[in-house]
């Protein structure tokens, strides 16, 4: 039986913002992927139902009736931070936030409270996490998924989708796919997720999908060199991006001599990570290690 990180088919899920059209559509897809959604939260809509799921006004009210392991947040940007805080304050262990565009000053407040709690946050601006064949929260496409033994973590949802799909075409599946989001202030980092993959008995190879900007990939590389025994393949997006110009995600900015493509690639290689020059080369590298590690 394949293992997974962060979620499995027994994870009890609460969706904050479930009454929204997009959240409802995604929830039905999650249900098809064996996700155990118990209820939703939407202020002033408590006592109603959405597709058979009961709706509560607050997270606290929901917890009076059900046991929740994970809260998935679909709240709009201006109130999403408060939704995260509500889950933290009620002691929910795992929080996943897919909302994009949360003001940074709100996320500073969330991050400070998060460090004082026992909760972990994936996101914001995360496409979610899926363990193919077991469970899914968020909106990672089913078409890219195949149960297997490669753990994938990425900032860019689109690049992560394409890399997983290319591996799937070669018959290489994933133990879990995790989108950490590209915002500069967020919860779980590359290092955090890679640690989870290192501890997962059914993950044999790890793929890190990074991008220019910041030093998160470099911090992960140093951790990998010291503590990770599994083969790690990386791809860095943004090779031809100009300096001092934001590209894509809020964190994808090369500035002050940090975060450039060459700097990142050299650092990763120095720390023993196999760096692919293209998304197609990722599959070839993974294939070689995947075969070895399956023996």
Short mmCIF file of C-alpha atoms in Angstrom, two decimals:
data_model
loop_
_atom_site.label_atom_id
_atom_site.label_comp_id
_atom_site.label_asym_id
_atom_site.label_seq_id
_atom_site.Cartn_x
_atom_site.Cartn_y
_atom_site.Cartn_z
CA UNK A 1 0.00 0.00 0.00
CA UNK A 2 1.42 3.37 -1.01
CA UNK A 3 2.18 5.88 1.70
CA UNK A 4 1.55 9.59 1.46
CA UNK A 5 2.43 12.84 3.17
CA UNK A 6 0.08 15.49 4.62
CA UNK A 7 -3.11 13.66 3.55
CA UNK A 8 -4.58 10.20 2.97
CA UNK A 9 -8.03 8.68 2.55
CA UNK A 10 -8.66 8.90 6.32
CA UNK A 11 -8.00 12.66 6.58
CA UNK A 12 -11.12 14.53 7.74
CA UNK A 13 -11.42 17.71 5.65
CA UNK A 14 -13.29 20.96 6.33
CA UNK A 15 -13.59 23.52 3.52
CA UNK A 16 -13.75 27.21 4.45
CA UNK A 17 -15.62 28.96 1.65
CA UNK A 18 -17.36 25.82 0.39
CA UNK A 19 -20.42 27.78 -0.76
CA UNK A 20 -18.42 29.46 -3.55
CA UNK A 21 -18.96 28.15 -7.08
CA UNK A 22 -15.31 27.21 -7.68
CA UNK A 23 -14.96 25.60 -4.26
CA UNK A 24 -18.06 23.50 -4.88
CA UNK A 25 -16.78 22.29 -8.24
CA UNK A 26 -13.39 21.40 -6.82
CA UNK A 27 -14.97 19.69 -3.80
CA UNK A 28 -16.96 17.34 -6.03
CA UNK A 29 -13.74 16.41 -7.83
CA UNK A 30 -11.98 15.85 -4.50
CA UNK A 31 -14.81 13.54 -3.47
CA UNK A 32 -14.18 11.48 -6.62
CA UNK A 33 -10.58 11.20 -5.44
CA UNK A 34 -11.64 9.59 -2.14
CA UNK A 35 -11.21 12.79 -0.12
CA UNK A 36 -13.17 12.63 3.12
CA UNK A 37 -14.87 16.05 3.13
CA UNK A 38 -17.12 16.38 6.18
CA UNK A 39 -18.44 19.94 6.06
CA UNK A 40 -17.96 23.54 5.02
CA UNK A 41 -17.77 26.95 6.66
CA UNK A 42 -19.36 30.15 5.34
CA UNK A 43 -20.31 33.10 7.61
CA UNK A 44 -24.07 33.74 7.82
CA UNK A 45 -24.82 30.55 5.88
CA UNK A 46 -24.75 28.12 8.80
CA UNK A 47 -27.56 25.58 8.82
CA UNK A 48 -27.63 25.21 5.05
CA UNK A 49 -26.15 22.45 2.91
CA UNK A 50 -24.02 22.24 -0.23
CA UNK A 51 -24.21 18.99 -2.19
CA UNK A 52 -25.14 17.21 1.02
CA UNK A 53 -22.34 18.73 3.11
CA UNK A 54 -23.49 20.73 6.16
CA UNK A 55 -22.41 24.38 6.38
CA UNK A 56 -21.40 26.09 9.62
CA UNK A 57 -20.94 29.79 10.35
CA UNK A 58 -17.51 29.33 11.97
CA UNK A 59 -14.76 26.75 12.26
CA UNK A 60 -15.37 26.57 16.00
CA UNK A 61 -19.02 25.65 15.43
CA UNK A 62 -17.98 22.96 12.97
CA UNK A 63 -15.59 21.46 15.49
CA UNK A 64 -18.47 21.12 17.97
CA UNK A 65 -19.98 18.56 15.60
CA UNK A 66 -17.13 16.94 13.66
CA UNK A 67 -13.46 16.03 14.05
CA UNK A 68 -11.27 17.90 11.56
CA UNK A 69 -7.69 17.02 10.54
CA UNK A 70 -7.31 19.49 7.68
CA UNK A 71 -8.91 22.80 6.75
CA UNK A 72 -8.91 23.81 3.08
CA UNK A 73 -9.35 27.54 2.49
CA UNK A 74 -11.08 29.03 -0.55
CA UNK A 75 -11.80 32.43 1.04
CA UNK A 76 -11.34 35.66 -1.01
CA UNK A 77 -7.96 37.45 -0.66
CA UNK A 78 -9.08 40.18 1.74
CA UNK A 79 -10.47 37.73 4.30
CA UNK A 80 -8.33 34.65 3.64
CA UNK A 81 -5.78 35.56 6.33
CA UNK A 82 -8.56 35.72 8.91
CA UNK A 83 -9.76 32.32 7.72
CA UNK A 84 -6.27 30.89 8.23
CA UNK A 85 -6.08 32.48 11.68
CA UNK A 86 -9.45 30.95 12.58
CA UNK A 87 -8.15 27.47 11.78
CA UNK A 88 -4.94 28.11 13.72
CA UNK A 89 -6.82 29.38 16.77
CA UNK A 90 -9.06 26.31 16.83
CA UNK A 91 -6.05 23.99 16.74
CA UNK A 92 -6.51 22.37 13.34
CA UNK A 93 -3.28 20.53 12.56
CA UNK A 94 -3.01 21.01 8.79
CA UNK A 95 -4.21 24.05 6.84
CA UNK A 96 -4.12 24.36 3.04
CA UNK A 97 -4.81 27.75 1.44
CA UNK A 98 -5.35 28.01 -2.31
CA UNK A 99 -6.20 31.73 -2.26
CA UNK A 100 -4.00 33.97 -4.39
CA UNK A 101 -3.31 37.65 -3.75
CA UNK A 102 -3.44 37.81 0.05
CA UNK A 103 -1.86 41.13 1.17
CA UNK A 104 1.66 40.61 2.53
CA UNK A 105 0.98 42.54 5.74
CA UNK A 106 -1.84 40.08 6.46
CA UNK A 107 0.49 37.14 5.87
CA UNK A 108 3.08 38.61 8.26
CA UNK A 109 0.43 38.42 10.95
CA UNK A 110 -0.46 34.85 9.98
CA UNK A 111 3.17 33.73 9.86
CA UNK A 112 3.89 35.09 13.35
CA UNK A 113 0.89 33.29 14.81
CA UNK A 114 1.75 30.12 12.90
CA UNK A 115 5.20 29.95 14.49
CA UNK A 116 3.56 30.09 17.92
CA UNK A 117 1.16 27.23 17.16
CA UNK A 118 1.18 23.50 16.41
CA UNK A 119 -0.49 24.02 13.02
CA UNK A 120 1.22 23.75 9.65
CA UNK A 121 0.19 25.76 6.59
CA UNK A 122 0.51 24.84 2.93
CA UNK A 123 0.20 27.99 0.84
CA UNK A 124 -1.21 30.49 0.26
CA UNK A 125 -1.43 30.43 -3.54
CA UNK A 126 -1.09 26.65 -3.44
CA UNK A 127 -2.80 24.32 -5.93
CA UNK A 128 -2.99 21.87 -3.04
CA UNK A 129 -1.67 18.39 -2.42
CA UNK A 130 -2.59 15.00 -3.81
CA UNK A 131 -1.54 11.45 -3.11
CA UNK A 132 -2.65 9.70 -6.31
CA UNK A 133 -5.06 6.88 -5.67
CA UNK A 134 -5.61 7.95 -2.07
CA UNK A 135 -6.79 11.53 -1.62
CA UNK A 136 -6.61 15.10 -2.90
CA UNK A 137 -7.22 18.60 -1.55
CA UNK A 138 -7.12 21.56 -3.91
CA UNK A 139 -7.21 21.48 -7.68
CA UNK A 140 -4.19 19.56 -8.97
CA UNK A 141 -5.41 17.99 -12.26
CA UNK A 142 -6.26 14.31 -12.21
CA UNK A 143 -4.77 13.93 -15.71
CA UNK A 144 -1.22 14.41 -14.43
CA UNK A 145 -1.43 11.88 -11.63
CA UNK A 146 -0.31 8.27 -11.41
CA UNK A 147 0.27 6.32 -8.17
CA UNK A 148 3.98 5.67 -7.69
CA UNK A 149 7.09 6.42 -5.69
CA UNK A 150 8.31 9.87 -6.77
CA UNK A 151 7.63 12.77 -4.42
CA UNK A 152 7.12 16.07 -6.24
CA UNK A 153 7.17 19.53 -4.67
CA UNK A 154 6.92 22.77 -6.64
CA UNK A 155 6.33 26.50 -6.46
CA UNK A 156 4.78 26.83 -9.90
CA UNK A 157 1.59 24.86 -10.33
CA UNK A 158 1.74 24.85 -14.12
CA UNK A 159 5.33 23.62 -14.31
CA UNK A 160 4.64 20.99 -11.67
CA UNK A 161 1.65 19.76 -13.68
CA UNK A 162 3.70 19.43 -16.86
CA UNK A 163 6.60 17.64 -15.19
CA UNK A 164 4.26 15.15 -13.50
CA UNK A 165 2.45 14.56 -16.79
CA UNK A 166 5.71 13.89 -18.63
CA UNK A 167 6.67 11.35 -15.96
CA UNK A 168 3.23 9.74 -16.18
CA UNK A 169 3.69 9.24 -19.94
CA UNK A 170 6.78 7.18 -19.08
CA UNK A 171 4.90 5.14 -16.48
CA UNK A 172 6.51 6.92 -13.51
CA UNK A 173 4.04 7.76 -10.75
CA UNK A 174 4.01 9.95 -7.69
CA UNK A 175 3.72 9.17 -3.99
CA UNK A 176 2.51 12.73 -3.38
CA UNK A 177 2.47 16.01 -5.30
CA UNK A 178 2.71 19.17 -3.20
CA UNK A 179 2.31 22.75 -4.42
CA UNK A 180 3.85 25.14 -1.90
CA UNK A 181 2.94 28.31 -3.82
CA UNK A 182 5.22 31.09 -4.95
CA UNK A 183 4.33 33.83 -2.46
CA UNK A 184 7.30 35.21 -0.47
CA UNK A 185 5.48 34.80 2.85
CA UNK A 186 3.99 31.34 3.23
CA UNK A 187 3.89 28.23 5.33
CA UNK A 188 5.69 25.03 4.29
CA UNK A 189 8.89 25.54 2.30
CA UNK A 190 10.82 23.27 -0.04
CA UNK A 191 12.95 22.14 2.91
CA UNK A 192 9.92 21.26 5.01
CA UNK A 193 8.27 19.14 2.30
CA UNK A 194 11.54 17.46 1.32
CA UNK A 195 11.98 16.45 4.95
CA UNK A 196 8.55 14.80 4.83
CA UNK A 197 9.49 12.96 1.65
CA UNK A 198 12.77 11.80 3.19
CA UNK A 199 10.80 10.31 6.09
CA UNK A 200 8.23 8.65 3.79
CA UNK A 201 9.10 4.98 3.20
CA UNK A 202 7.27 4.87 -0.13
CA UNK A 203 9.00 7.89 -1.68
CA UNK A 204 12.18 6.78 -3.46
CA UNK A 205 13.04 9.84 -5.57
CA UNK A 206 12.29 13.52 -4.94
CA UNK A 207 11.65 16.19 -7.58
CA UNK A 208 11.92 19.89 -6.69
CA UNK A 209 10.37 22.36 -9.15
CA UNK A 210 11.86 25.76 -8.31
CA UNK A 211 12.19 29.16 -9.91
CA UNK A 212 14.33 32.26 -9.80
CA UNK A 213 14.02 34.65 -6.89
CA UNK A 214 14.71 34.30 -3.19
CA UNK A 215 16.92 31.70 -1.54
CA UNK A 216 14.42 28.96 -0.74
CA UNK A 217 15.94 26.48 -3.18
CA UNK A 218 19.41 27.15 -1.80
CA UNK A 219 18.24 26.56 1.75
CA UNK A 220 16.67 23.29 0.65
CA UNK A 221 19.89 22.29 -1.11
CA UNK A 222 21.94 22.73 2.07
CA UNK A 223 19.42 20.63 3.98
CA UNK A 224 19.46 17.93 1.29
CA UNK A 225 23.25 17.65 1.39
CA UNK A 226 23.23 17.16 5.17
CA UNK A 227 20.13 15.09 5.81
CA UNK A 228 18.59 13.56 2.66
CA UNK A 229 19.62 10.09 1.51
CA UNK A 230 17.32 9.89 -1.51
CA UNK A 231 18.09 11.03 -5.05
CA UNK A 232 16.85 14.57 -5.72
CA UNK A 233 16.21 16.04 -9.17
CA UNK A 234 15.58 19.77 -9.57
CA UNK A 235 14.36 22.08 -12.30
CA UNK A 236 14.70 25.87 -12.02
CA UNK A 237 12.43 28.07 -14.14
CA UNK A 238 13.40 31.54 -15.32
CA UNK A 239 16.72 31.01 -17.06
CA UNK A 240 16.30 34.03 -19.35
CA UNK A 241 14.55 36.39 -16.93
CA UNK A 242 16.06 39.89 -16.48
CA UNK A 243 17.28 41.07 -13.10
CA UNK A 244 15.24 43.39 -10.86
CA UNK A 245 12.02 42.62 -12.75
CA UNK A 246 9.24 40.60 -11.05
CA UNK A 247 8.44 37.53 -13.13
CA UNK A 248 5.28 35.57 -12.40
CA UNK A 249 5.09 34.83 -8.68
CA UNK A 250 5.57 37.56 -6.11
CA UNK A 251 8.73 35.83 -4.93
CA UNK A 252 10.30 35.45 -8.37
CA UNK A 253 12.49 38.54 -8.27
CA UNK A 254 16.26 38.54 -8.79
CA UNK A 255 17.79 41.28 -6.70
CA UNK A 256 20.98 42.13 -4.85
CA UNK A 257 22.96 39.27 -6.36
CA UNK A 258 20.59 36.62 -5.01
CA UNK A 259 18.04 34.42 -6.73
CA UNK A 260 19.55 34.34 -10.23
CA UNK A 261 19.32 31.25 -12.40
CA UNK A 262 23.04 30.50 -12.60
CA UNK A 263 23.53 31.10 -8.88
CA UNK A 264 20.75 28.69 -8.02
CA UNK A 265 21.85 25.99 -10.43
CA UNK A 266 25.46 26.14 -9.27
CA UNK A 267 24.39 25.98 -5.64
CA UNK A 268 22.15 22.98 -6.25
CA UNK A 269 24.85 21.10 -8.12
CA UNK A 270 27.41 21.94 -5.42
CA UNK A 271 25.11 20.28 -2.90
CA UNK A 272 24.76 17.08 -4.91
CA UNK A 273 21.41 17.73 -6.57
CA UNK A 274 20.84 16.66 -10.17
CA UNK A 275 19.62 19.69 -12.12
CA UNK A 276 17.62 19.25 -15.33
CA UNK A 277 18.04 21.79 -18.12
CA UNK A 278 14.44 21.30 -19.31
CA UNK A 279 11.19 19.86 -18.01
CA UNK A 280 11.67 16.94 -20.39
CA UNK A 281 15.11 16.15 -18.97
CA UNK A 282 13.53 15.85 -15.52
CA UNK A 283 11.80 12.68 -16.63
CA UNK A 284 15.02 11.15 -17.99
CA UNK A 285 16.91 11.86 -14.77
CA UNK A 286 14.11 10.57 -12.60
CA UNK A 287 13.83 7.46 -14.75
CA UNK A 288 17.46 6.53 -14.14
CA UNK A 289 17.21 6.96 -10.37
CA UNK A 290 13.72 5.51 -10.22
CA UNK A 291 14.91 2.25 -11.77
CA UNK A 292 17.92 2.06 -9.46
CA UNK A 293 15.96 2.91 -6.34
CA UNK A 294 13.26 0.32 -7.11
CA UNK A 295 15.75 -2.57 -6.97
#
